[in-house]
Amino acid sequence: MTQFNSLLEGGPAAGRGWRRALTACSGRDLAAHQIVTEVAVGVKRGSDELLSGSVLSSPNSNMSGMVVTANGNDSKKFKGEDKMDGAPSRVLHIRKLPGEVTETEVIALGLPFGKVTNILMLKGKNQAFLELATEEAAITMVNYYSAVTPHLRNQPIYIQYSNHKELKTDNTLNQRAQAVLQAVTAVQTANTPLSGTTVSESAVTPAQSPVLRIIIDNMYYPVTLDVLHQIFSKFGAVLKIITFTKNNQFQALLQYGDPVNAQQAKLALDGQNIYNACCTLRIDFSKLVNLNVKYNNDKSRDYTRPDLPSGDGQPALDPAIAAAFAKETSLLGLPVAAVPGALSPLAIPNAAAAAAAAAAGRVGMPGVSAGGNTVLLVSNLNEEMVTPQSLFTLFGVYGDVQRVKILYNKKDSALIQMADGNQSQLAMNHLNGQKMYGKIIRVTLSKHQTVQLPREGLDDQGLTKDFGNSPLHRFKKPGSKNFQNIFPPSATLHLSNIPPSVAEEDLRTLFANTGGTVKAFKFFQDHKMALLQMATVEEAIQALIDLHNYNLGENHHLRVSFSKSTI
C-alpha cells in the first residue's frame, strides 16, 4: 500500500444539502460520484516540492497581466502576483490540479469550512482560485490542509493563501462555475430542494428502501461499525446499523431516515475504497425497509434508542458513547450519535480542534501514508526491565512488529519496525505517553527507514531481534477480526481462547500474579472469552505483556488485548 487515501479523512461533513447540490450540478459527469471520496478525504503527507511544476517558480514570481483560462474555453485577465508565504486571505490559490478536474470538485474542497463565494479555474495552468466568505474560514482550511495534503482524483494538490483579498471575475465568462456556486448557495442558505435551477439533473429519484446492504471486499484494515457510521452519516442521518460476517466477508445493513439519502450514498460510495487499494465498498439496496436492532454494542446499534442493552456475550457500549447517543445534533433536525474520536464538522467554531485532531491522526491516521515511515523510536524505557520481547508484545497490539533493537549505548531507547506506516502511526498514537514498567514512554517516528540486524557473528547481547516470521502477528490474515478490535490501552482487558477447564478464579489468580489488582471479571456466554479489569491502565499493560500467548494447557494459548468496554 503506497498511499493511505481514506473516506474517513474528509473529517468535516457539511450536511446533505450541499452534497445534493454538487451531485445535481455535476450530474452530467462521473466526477460527481467522487466528490466525497476524492475531495478533501484522500490525504497523505506530500513528498513533492511545494512549488515544483507550478507557474509560481519563486515566491516573487509575477503573474501580472497573464492571460488565464476561466471555464476551459474563455479567457480573461487576472492581474497581480501570488506568493507562497502571503498574509492570510479569504482567497486561496490551489495548484497542481488534475487536468480533468471540475469546478464542483474544487468548490467541495472549501465547503466543509464555510461558504464558498467565488471560484476561478485556470485550467490551462492546472490551478484555481477559491474565495471563501470569511478570512477565518480560509485560515481554518489552510491550517487543516497544511497538516493533511488533499487529493483530487488520487493526485496531491497544494493550497496556499493568495495575496488577493477579493476574487473579481466576469460572471459571463465563468458561467459554469457560477451556476454551481448559485446552486450550492441556494441549498446552504435555504436548505431547500434545488427548484428553479438551470440544472436539469437536480431531481433525485427516490430509492425503494432506506436500508443499504454493504459488503467490504479486500478488508486489510479495520472497518468497524463506527467507521461505517462516520462515512455514511455524511449523506444524512443514519438511524441503525447491524454488522455481521457472512461467507467470510464483513457485511452490514445500514438504515437512513430518508430513502433519498440511501440513494445518494450508494451513488457516491459504491465501488469506492475506504483506504487506498483496499476495503472496497459494495453497496446495494436491501429488500428490508426497517431494521430491528435489539442491542447497542460493537456489532449493532440503534442511534434512536440509546437505552437499549448491550446484550449478553457482547462488549458493552462505552458509557461515553451511550451519553453521546442521547445528544441530538442540529444536522437535519434528527438525532445523530456522535462518533467517538471522529472529526467535528469543520464548519463549526471547533474547527481548529478538529483540524488538530486530524493532524494528530486520531481518525484513520490522516496525513500518513501506509507506505510511510515504518520505524518508531521509543524512549524513556525502563532499561532494567525492557526486552525486545516485551516491546514486541505491547506494540504488536497495534501492528505486526518486524524487528526490535534496544540501542546499545542508550538502553532506555529502542527502534521498532512495524509492517507498514499505518501500523506505526497507530502504535505511536495509542502508546505515546503510556506507562510501561513504571516509566512514561515516548513514541515518535524515527528517521531510520529500517532496523538493521547485527552483522553475522557479532554479539549484541540480545538487544536486537527479528520477529518477521513470528506466528504471533495479529494482523497477517486479511479481514481478520483483530482489525475490528484495535483500542487504546485501557484497564479492561479482553481475554480469548480460554479452555473449558479454566475457571474465573484461575484467571483472577493468574492476572493478580503480574503485580496488579483484579477489580472485576466477566465471562462471555460461551466461556471462551472474558473481560477482566485491572486497577489501572499501567497494570493492564503489564498483564498484557506478561500473559499474552500464555499457555493455559489443552493446547490453548491465551489471547489478550485491550477492550473499550467496562464491567
Coordinates of C-alpha atoms in Angstrom, one line a residue:
M1 CA 0.0 0.0 0.0
T2 CA 1.8 3.1 -1.2
Q3 CA -0.8 5.6 0.0
F4 CA -3.4 6.0 2.6
N5 CA -6.3 7.6 0.9
S6 CA -9.3 7.4 3.1
L7 CA -13.0 8.2 3.1
L8 CA -12.6 8.8 6.8
E9 CA -10.2 11.7 6.4
G10 CA -12.6 14.1 4.9
G11 CA -13.4 14.8 8.5
P12 CA -15.9 17.6 8.0
A13 CA -19.4 16.8 6.9
A14 CA -21.2 19.8 5.6
G15 CA -24.7 18.2 5.5
R16 CA -26.7 16.6 2.8
G17 CA -27.9 19.8 1.2
W18 CA -24.7 20.9 -0.5
R19 CA -23.9 17.4 -1.5
R20 CA -27.2 17.2 -3.3
A21 CA -26.4 20.5 -5.0
L22 CA -23.0 19.2 -6.0
T23 CA -24.4 15.9 -7.4
A24 CA -27.1 17.9 -9.2
C25 CA -24.7 20.4 -10.7
S26 CA -22.3 17.8 -11.9
G27 CA -24.7 15.1 -12.7
R28 CA -23.6 15.0 -16.3
D29 CA -20.2 13.7 -15.5
L30 CA -18.9 10.8 -13.4
A31 CA -16.7 13.0 -11.3
A32 CA -19.8 13.9 -9.3
H33 CA -19.8 10.5 -7.8
Q34 CA -16.3 11.0 -6.4
I35 CA -16.9 14.3 -4.6
V36 CA -16.8 12.8 -1.1
T37 CA -14.3 10.1 -1.8
E38 CA -11.7 12.1 -3.6
V39 CA -12.2 15.6 -2.4
A40 CA -10.7 16.6 1.0
V41 CA -10.5 13.0 2.0
G42 CA -7.6 11.1 0.5
V43 CA -4.8 12.6 2.4
K44 CA -1.1 11.9 3.0
R45 CA 2.0 14.0 3.6
G46 CA 3.2 15.2 0.3
S47 CA 6.8 14.4 -0.6
D48 CA 6.7 16.7 -3.7
E49 CA 8.3 20.1 -3.6
L50 CA 5.6 22.6 -2.8
L51 CA 6.5 24.7 -5.8
S52 CA 7.6 22.1 -8.3
G53 CA 5.8 22.1 -11.6
S54 CA 4.0 25.3 -10.6
V55 CA 3.6 28.5 -12.5
L56 CA 5.0 30.1 -9.3
S57 CA 8.7 29.3 -9.7
S58 CA 9.6 31.5 -6.8
P59 CA 7.7 33.4 -4.1
N60 CA 8.1 36.6 -6.1
S61 CA 7.0 35.2 -9.5
N62 CA 4.9 37.8 -11.2
M63 CA 1.5 36.8 -12.6
S64 CA 0.7 40.4 -13.7
G65 CA -1.1 40.6 -17.0
M66 CA -1.1 36.9 -17.5
V67 CA -3.9 35.6 -19.7
V68 CA -5.6 32.7 -17.9
T69 CA -8.5 30.4 -19.0
A70 CA -11.7 30.5 -17.0
N71 CA -14.0 27.6 -17.6
G72 CA -11.7 25.9 -20.0
N73 CA -12.6 27.9 -23.2
D74 CA -12.9 31.5 -22.2
S75 CA -10.1 33.9 -21.4
K76 CA -9.8 36.9 -19.1
K77 CA -7.1 39.0 -17.4
F78 CA -6.2 38.2 -13.8
K79 CA -3.8 40.8 -12.6
G80 CA -1.4 40.8 -9.6
E81 CA 1.0 38.4 -8.1
D82 CA 0.7 35.4 -5.8
K83 CA 3.3 34.4 -3.3
M84 CA 3.9 31.3 -1.1
D85 CA 4.1 33.0 2.3
G86 CA 1.5 35.7 1.9
A87 CA -0.7 37.1 4.7
P88 CA -4.0 35.3 5.4
S89 CA -6.6 36.0 2.8
R90 CA -10.1 34.6 2.2
V91 CA -8.9 34.0 -1.4
L92 CA -6.9 30.7 -1.7
H93 CA -4.6 29.6 -4.6
I94 CA -4.9 25.9 -5.4
R95 CA -2.2 24.3 -7.6
K96 CA -1.3 21.1 -9.4
L97 CA -4.9 20.3 -10.2
P98 CA -5.6 17.2 -12.4
G99 CA -6.4 18.4 -15.9
E100 CA -9.9 16.9 -15.9
V101 CA -11.0 18.2 -12.5
T102 CA -14.3 20.0 -12.4
E103 CA -15.4 23.2 -10.6
T104 CA -17.7 21.1 -8.5
E105 CA -14.7 19.2 -7.0
V106 CA -12.7 22.3 -6.3
I107 CA -15.7 24.0 -4.6
A108 CA -16.2 20.9 -2.5
L109 CA -12.7 21.4 -1.0
G110 CA -13.9 24.6 0.7
L111 CA -17.4 23.8 1.6
P112 CA -16.7 22.0 4.9
F113 CA -15.0 25.1 6.2
G114 CA -17.7 27.6 5.3
K115 CA -19.5 29.3 2.5
V116 CA -17.6 29.5 -0.9
T117 CA -18.4 32.8 -2.6
N118 CA -16.4 32.7 -5.8
I119 CA -14.1 30.5 -7.9
L120 CA -11.8 31.0 -10.9
M121 CA -10.5 27.9 -12.7
L122 CA -7.2 28.3 -14.6
K123 CA -7.4 25.1 -16.5
G124 CA -4.5 25.9 -18.8
K125 CA -2.3 26.1 -15.7
N126 CA -3.9 23.4 -13.7
Q127 CA -4.7 25.9 -11.0
A128 CA -7.7 27.6 -9.4
F129 CA -8.6 30.5 -7.0
L130 CA -11.2 29.8 -4.4
E131 CA -12.8 32.6 -2.4
L132 CA -14.5 31.9 1.0
A133 CA -16.9 34.1 2.7
T134 CA -14.6 34.9 5.6
E135 CA -10.9 35.0 6.3
E136 CA -11.4 32.8 9.4
A137 CA -12.8 30.0 7.2
A138 CA -9.8 30.3 4.8
I139 CA -7.4 30.2 7.7
T140 CA -9.0 27.0 9.1
M141 CA -8.9 25.5 5.6
V142 CA -5.2 26.3 5.1
N143 CA -4.3 25.0 8.6
Y144 CA -6.2 21.8 8.0
Y145 CA -4.6 21.1 4.7
S146 CA -1.2 22.0 5.9
A147 CA -1.4 19.0 8.2
V148 CA -3.0 16.7 5.6
T149 CA -2.4 17.1 1.9
P150 CA -5.7 17.0 0.0
H151 CA -6.0 14.8 -3.1
L152 CA -8.2 15.2 -6.2
R153 CA -8.6 12.1 -8.3
N154 CA -5.8 10.4 -6.4
Q155 CA -3.4 13.3 -7.2
P156 CA -2.0 15.6 -4.4
I157 CA -2.8 19.2 -4.7
Y158 CA -1.5 22.3 -2.9
I159 CA -3.4 25.1 -1.2
Q160 CA -1.9 28.5 -0.1
Y161 CA -3.1 32.0 0.6
S162 CA -3.4 34.3 -2.4
N163 CA -2.3 37.9 -1.9
H164 CA -5.6 38.9 -3.5
K165 CA -8.1 39.9 -0.8
E166 CA -11.1 39.5 -3.2
L167 CA -11.7 37.5 -6.3
K168 CA -13.2 39.6 -9.0
T169 CA -14.3 37.6 -12.0
D170 CA -16.5 38.3 -15.0
N171 CA -19.5 36.1 -14.4
T172 CA -20.4 35.9 -18.1
L173 CA -17.0 34.3 -18.7
N174 CA -17.3 32.0 -15.7
Q175 CA -20.9 30.8 -16.2
R176 CA -20.5 27.1 -15.3
A177 CA -18.6 27.9 -12.0
Q178 CA -21.2 30.5 -11.1
A179 CA -24.1 28.1 -11.8
V180 CA -22.5 25.5 -9.4
L181 CA -22.0 28.2 -6.8
Q182 CA -25.5 29.5 -7.0
A183 CA -26.9 26.0 -6.6
V184 CA -24.8 25.3 -3.6
T185 CA -25.6 28.7 -2.1
A186 CA -29.3 28.1 -2.5
V187 CA -29.1 24.9 -0.6
Q188 CA -26.7 26.3 2.1
T189 CA -28.8 29.3 2.9
A190 CA -32.3 27.9 2.4
N191 CA -31.7 24.2 2.9
T192 CA -34.4 23.6 0.3
P193 CA -34.5 21.4 -2.8
L194 CA -32.9 22.9 -5.9
S195 CA -36.1 24.1 -7.6
G196 CA -35.7 26.6 -10.3
T197 CA -32.0 26.0 -11.0
T198 CA -30.8 25.7 -14.5
V199 CA -29.5 22.2 -13.9
S200 CA -31.8 19.5 -15.2
E201 CA -30.3 16.8 -13.1
S202 CA -31.3 18.4 -9.8
A203 CA -34.1 16.0 -9.2
V204 CA -33.2 12.9 -7.2
T205 CA -35.2 9.8 -7.9
P206 CA -36.5 8.3 -4.6
A207 CA -34.9 4.9 -3.7
Q208 CA -37.1 1.9 -3.0
S209 CA -35.6 1.4 0.5
P210 CA -33.8 3.5 3.1
V211 CA -31.8 0.4 4.0
L212 CA -28.4 -0.4 2.3
R213 CA -26.6 -3.7 2.2
I214 CA -22.9 -3.2 2.4
I215 CA -20.2 -5.7 1.7
I216 CA -16.5 -4.9 2.3
D217 CA -14.0 -6.5 -0.2
N218 CA -10.3 -6.7 0.4
M219 CA -10.5 -5.8 4.1
Y220 CA -6.9 -5.3 5.0
Y221 CA -7.6 -2.6 7.6
P222 CA -10.2 -2.2 10.3
V223 CA -13.7 -1.5 9.3
T224 CA -16.0 -1.1 12.3
L225 CA -19.5 0.0 13.0
D226 CA -18.2 3.4 14.0
V227 CA -16.2 3.7 10.7
L228 CA -19.3 3.0 8.7
H229 CA -21.3 5.5 10.7
Q230 CA -18.7 8.2 10.1
I231 CA -18.6 7.6 6.3
F232 CA -22.3 7.2 5.7
S233 CA -23.5 9.9 8.0
K234 CA -22.0 12.4 5.6
F235 CA -25.1 11.8 3.4
G236 CA -27.8 12.1 6.1
A237 CA -29.0 10.8 9.4
V238 CA -28.0 7.1 10.0
L239 CA -30.6 5.6 12.2
K240 CA -29.5 2.0 12.6
I241 CA -26.6 -0.3 11.7
I242 CA -26.2 -4.1 12.0
T243 CA -22.8 -5.7 11.2
F244 CA -22.1 -9.4 10.7
T245 CA -19.8 -11.8 8.9
K246 CA -21.2 -13.9 6.1
N247 CA -19.3 -16.2 3.8
N248 CA -16.1 -14.9 5.4
Q249 CA -16.9 -11.3 4.4
F250 CA -17.6 -8.4 6.7
Q251 CA -21.1 -7.1 5.8
A252 CA -23.5 -4.5 7.2
L253 CA -27.1 -3.3 6.9
L254 CA -27.5 0.4 7.4
Q255 CA -30.7 2.3 7.6
Y256 CA -31.2 6.0 6.8
G257 CA -34.1 8.2 7.8
D258 CA -34.8 9.1 4.2
P259 CA -34.6 6.8 1.1
V260 CA -33.1 9.7 -0.8
N261 CA -30.0 9.7 1.5
A262 CA -29.6 5.9 0.8
Q263 CA -29.6 6.6 -2.9
Q264 CA -27.1 9.4 -2.6
A265 CA -24.8 7.3 -0.5
K266 CA -25.0 4.4 -2.9
L267 CA -24.3 6.6 -5.9
A268 CA -21.3 8.3 -4.3
L269 CA -19.7 5.3 -2.4
D270 CA -20.4 2.1 -4.3
G271 CA -17.1 0.8 -5.6
Q272 CA -15.0 3.2 -3.6
N273 CA -12.2 2.2 -1.3
I274 CA -12.3 3.2 2.4
Y275 CA -8.5 3.0 2.3
N276 CA -6.4 3.2 -0.8
A277 CA -6.4 -0.1 -2.8
C278 CA -8.3 -2.0 -0.1
C279 CA -11.6 -2.2 1.9
T280 CA -13.8 -1.7 -1.1
L281 CA -17.4 -0.8 -0.6
R282 CA -20.0 -2.9 -2.5
I283 CA -23.4 -1.3 -1.9
D284 CA -26.9 -2.4 -2.9
F285 CA -30.4 -1.6 -1.7
S286 CA -31.8 -4.1 0.8
K287 CA -35.2 -5.7 0.5
L288 CA -35.8 -4.7 4.1
V289 CA -37.3 -1.3 4.8
N290 CA -36.7 -1.3 8.5
L291 CA -34.1 -2.9 10.8
N292 CA -34.9 -4.4 14.2
V293 CA -32.0 -3.7 16.5
K294 CA -32.1 -5.4 19.9
Y295 CA -28.7 -4.4 21.3
N296 CA -26.4 -1.4 21.2
N297 CA -22.9 -2.8 21.1
D298 CA -19.9 -3.1 18.7
K299 CA -21.9 -5.2 16.3
S300 CA -25.3 -3.4 16.1
R301 CA -26.6 0.0 17.0
D302 CA -29.9 1.9 17.0
Y303 CA -29.0 5.6 17.2
T304 CA -32.6 6.5 18.0
R305 CA -32.6 4.2 21.1
P306 CA -29.6 4.9 23.4
D307 CA -31.4 3.0 26.2
L308 CA -31.0 -0.5 24.5
P309 CA -29.0 -3.1 26.5
S310 CA -25.6 -4.3 25.2
G311 CA -26.7 -7.9 25.2
D312 CA -25.0 -10.9 26.9
G313 CA -21.7 -12.1 25.4
Q314 CA -21.2 -8.8 23.7
P315 CA -18.8 -6.0 24.7
A316 CA -20.9 -3.3 26.5
L317 CA -21.2 0.1 24.8
D318 CA -18.8 2.6 26.3
P319 CA -20.8 5.0 28.6
A320 CA -19.3 8.0 26.9
I321 CA -20.7 6.8 23.6
A322 CA -24.1 6.0 25.1
A323 CA -24.2 9.5 26.5
A324 CA -23.4 10.9 23.1
F325 CA -26.3 8.9 21.6
A326 CA -28.7 11.0 23.7
K327 CA -27.4 14.3 22.3
E328 CA -29.3 15.5 19.3
T329 CA -27.3 17.4 16.7
S330 CA -28.8 20.1 14.5
L331 CA -28.0 18.0 11.4
L332 CA -31.2 17.7 9.5
G333 CA -33.1 18.0 12.8
L334 CA -32.7 14.3 13.5
P335 CA -30.8 12.6 16.4
V336 CA -27.4 11.5 15.2
A337 CA -24.9 9.8 17.5
A338 CA -21.5 11.4 18.0
V339 CA -18.9 9.1 16.8
P340 CA -16.1 8.7 19.4
G341 CA -12.9 10.1 18.0
A342 CA -14.5 11.4 14.8
L343 CA -13.7 14.8 13.4
S344 CA -16.1 17.5 14.2
P345 CA -17.6 19.2 11.2
L346 CA -15.1 21.9 10.3
A347 CA -17.8 24.5 9.6
I348 CA -18.4 24.9 13.3
P349 CA -16.3 27.0 15.8
N350 CA -14.5 23.9 17.0
A351 CA -12.8 23.7 13.6
A352 CA -9.3 24.3 14.9
A353 CA -9.6 21.4 17.4
A354 CA -10.9 19.2 14.6
A355 CA -8.0 20.0 12.4
A356 CA -5.6 19.4 15.3
A357 CA -7.3 16.0 15.8
A358 CA -6.8 15.2 12.2
A359 CA -3.2 16.2 12.3
A360 CA -2.7 14.0 15.4
G361 CA -4.0 11.1 13.4
R362 CA -6.9 10.2 15.7
V363 CA -9.1 9.2 12.8
G364 CA -7.8 6.8 10.2
M365 CA -4.3 8.2 10.5
P366 CA -4.7 11.2 8.3
G367 CA -1.6 12.6 6.8
V368 CA 0.4 9.4 6.9
S369 CA 0.6 7.0 4.1
A370 CA 0.8 3.3 4.7
G371 CA 3.9 3.4 2.7
G372 CA 5.4 6.0 5.1
N373 CA 7.9 5.6 7.8
T374 CA 7.5 2.2 9.5
V375 CA 10.2 2.7 12.2
L376 CA 9.4 4.1 15.6
L377 CA 11.8 5.5 18.2
V378 CA 10.7 4.6 21.7
S379 CA 12.5 6.5 24.6
N380 CA 12.4 6.8 28.4
L381 CA 12.2 3.0 28.7
N382 CA 13.0 1.2 32.0
E383 CA 16.3 -0.2 30.8
E384 CA 16.4 -2.7 33.7
M385 CA 13.2 -4.3 32.7
V386 CA 12.6 -3.8 29.0
T387 CA 13.3 -6.6 26.5
P388 CA 12.8 -6.9 22.7
Q389 CA 10.1 -9.5 23.5
S390 CA 8.1 -7.2 25.8
L391 CA 8.2 -4.4 23.2
F392 CA 7.1 -6.9 20.5
T393 CA 4.1 -7.9 22.6
L394 CA 2.9 -4.4 23.5
F395 CA 3.4 -2.8 20.1
G396 CA 2.1 -6.0 18.5
V397 CA -1.4 -4.9 19.7
Y398 CA -1.4 -2.2 17.0
G399 CA 0.5 -3.9 14.2
D400 CA 2.8 -6.7 13.1
V401 CA 6.2 -5.9 14.6
Q402 CA 9.0 -6.9 12.3
R403 CA 12.2 -6.0 14.2
V404 CA 13.1 -4.5 17.6
K405 CA 16.5 -3.0 18.5
I406 CA 17.3 -1.7 22.0
L407 CA 20.1 0.8 21.5
Y408 CA 23.5 -0.5 22.7
N409 CA 24.8 2.9 24.0
K410 CA 21.4 4.1 25.2
K411 CA 19.4 1.2 26.6
D412 CA 16.4 3.4 27.6
S413 CA 15.7 3.8 23.9
A414 CA 14.7 1.3 21.2
L415 CA 13.8 1.2 17.5
I416 CA 10.7 -0.8 16.5
Q417 CA 9.9 -1.6 12.8
M418 CA 6.3 -2.2 12.0
A419 CA 4.8 -3.8 8.9
D420 CA 3.6 -0.5 7.4
G421 CA 3.3 3.2 8.1
N422 CA -0.3 2.9 9.2
Q423 CA 0.6 0.4 11.9
S424 CA 3.5 2.6 13.1
Q425 CA 1.1 5.6 13.3
L426 CA -1.5 3.5 15.2
A427 CA 1.1 2.4 17.7
M428 CA 2.5 5.9 18.2
N429 CA -0.9 7.4 18.7
H430 CA -2.0 4.8 21.2
L431 CA 1.2 4.2 23.2
N432 CA 3.0 7.5 23.4
G433 CA 2.6 8.8 27.0
Q434 CA 1.6 5.4 28.4
K435 CA 3.4 3.8 31.4
M436 CA 5.5 0.7 30.9
Y437 CA 7.5 -0.8 33.7
G438 CA 6.8 2.3 35.8
K439 CA 8.1 4.9 33.3
I440 CA 6.1 7.1 30.9
I441 CA 7.4 6.1 27.4
R442 CA 7.7 8.5 24.5
V443 CA 7.0 7.2 21.0
T444 CA 7.9 9.1 17.8
L445 CA 8.6 8.4 14.2
S446 CA 12.2 7.6 13.6
K447 CA 14.4 9.0 10.8
H448 CA 15.5 5.4 10.1
Q449 CA 13.7 3.5 7.3
T450 CA 14.6 0.1 8.6
V451 CA 16.0 -1.6 11.7
Q452 CA 19.4 -3.1 10.8
L453 CA 20.2 -6.6 12.1
P454 CA 23.6 -7.0 13.7
R455 CA 26.4 -8.3 11.4
E456 CA 26.7 -12.1 11.4
G457 CA 28.9 -13.3 14.2
L458 CA 28.5 -10.1 16.2
D459 CA 27.1 -10.5 19.7
D460 CA 24.8 -7.5 20.6
Q461 CA 23.8 -9.1 23.9
G462 CA 20.3 -10.0 22.6
L463 CA 19.3 -6.4 22.1
T464 CA 18.2 -6.9 18.5
K465 CA 15.5 -9.4 17.5
D466 CA 13.9 -10.2 14.2
F467 CA 10.2 -11.0 14.5
G468 CA 9.5 -11.1 10.8
N469 CA 8.3 -14.7 10.8
S470 CA 6.6 -14.7 14.2
P471 CA 3.5 -16.8 14.4
L472 CA 2.1 -14.3 17.0
H473 CA 1.4 -11.5 14.5
R474 CA -2.2 -10.4 14.9
F475 CA -2.8 -8.9 11.5
K476 CA -1.3 -11.3 9.0
K477 CA -4.6 -12.6 7.8
P478 CA -6.6 -10.2 5.6
G479 CA -10.0 -9.5 7.0
S480 CA -9.1 -10.8 10.5
K481 CA -11.5 -9.8 13.3
N482 CA -8.5 -8.4 15.1
F483 CA -8.7 -5.4 12.7
Q484 CA -12.1 -4.6 14.2
N485 CA -10.8 -4.7 17.8
I486 CA -8.0 -2.1 18.0
F487 CA -8.5 0.1 21.0
P488 CA -6.3 2.4 23.2
P489 CA -4.7 0.9 26.3
S490 CA -7.3 0.5 29.0
A491 CA -7.7 -1.0 32.4
T492 CA -10.1 -3.6 30.9
L493 CA -8.6 -6.5 29.0
H494 CA -10.3 -8.8 26.6
L495 CA -9.3 -12.4 27.0
S496 CA -10.0 -15.1 24.4
N497 CA -9.0 -18.7 23.6
I498 CA -9.8 -19.8 27.2
P499 CA -10.2 -23.7 27.5
P500 CA -13.3 -25.1 29.3
S501 CA -11.3 -26.3 32.3
V502 CA -10.1 -22.8 33.3
A503 CA -12.3 -21.2 35.9
E504 CA -12.8 -17.5 36.8
E505 CA -10.7 -17.9 39.9
D506 CA -7.8 -19.4 37.9
L507 CA -7.7 -16.3 35.7
R508 CA -8.1 -13.9 38.6
T509 CA -5.1 -15.5 40.3
L510 CA -3.0 -15.6 37.1
F511 CA -3.5 -11.9 36.5
A512 CA -3.1 -10.9 40.1
N513 CA 0.4 -12.6 40.0
T514 CA 1.5 -9.9 37.4
G515 CA 1.7 -7.5 40.3
G516 CA -1.7 -5.8 39.9
T517 CA -5.2 -5.9 41.4
V518 CA -8.1 -7.6 39.6
K519 CA -11.1 -5.3 40.1
A520 CA -13.7 -7.2 38.1
F521 CA -14.2 -10.2 35.8
K522 CA -17.0 -11.3 33.5
F523 CA -17.1 -14.4 31.3
F524 CA -18.9 -14.2 28.0
Q525 CA -21.7 -16.7 27.4
D526 CA -19.6 -19.3 25.8
H527 CA -16.8 -19.1 28.4
K528 CA -14.2 -19.0 25.7
M529 CA -13.8 -15.2 26.2
A530 CA -13.9 -12.9 29.1
L531 CA -13.4 -9.3 30.3
L532 CA -11.0 -8.7 33.1
Q533 CA -10.5 -5.3 34.7
M534 CA -7.3 -4.3 36.4
A535 CA -7.0 -1.4 38.9
T536 CA -5.0 0.9 36.4
V537 CA -4.1 1.1 32.8
E538 CA -0.5 0.6 33.7
E539 CA -1.3 -2.7 35.5
A540 CA -3.3 -3.8 32.4
I541 CA -0.4 -3.1 30.1
Q542 CA 1.9 -5.1 32.4
A543 CA -0.6 -8.0 32.5
L544 CA -0.9 -8.0 28.7
I545 CA 2.9 -8.1 28.2
D546 CA 3.3 -10.9 30.7
L547 CA 0.3 -13.1 29.8
H548 CA -0.5 -12.7 26.1
N549 CA 0.2 -16.1 24.5
Y550 CA 0.4 -17.7 28.0
N551 CA -0.1 -21.5 27.8
L552 CA -3.3 -22.4 29.7
G553 CA -3.0 -26.1 28.8
E554 CA -5.0 -28.2 26.4
N555 CA -3.2 -26.5 23.5
H556 CA -4.8 -23.2 24.4
H557 CA -2.6 -20.1 24.4
L558 CA -4.3 -17.1 26.0
R559 CA -5.0 -14.1 23.8
V560 CA -5.0 -10.7 25.5
S561 CA -6.0 -7.3 24.0
F562 CA -7.3 -4.0 25.3
S563 CA -11.1 -3.5 25.5
K564 CA -13.1 -0.3 25.2
S565 CA -15.8 -1.9 27.4
T566 CA -16.2 -1.7 31.1
I567 CA -17.5 -4.3 33.5

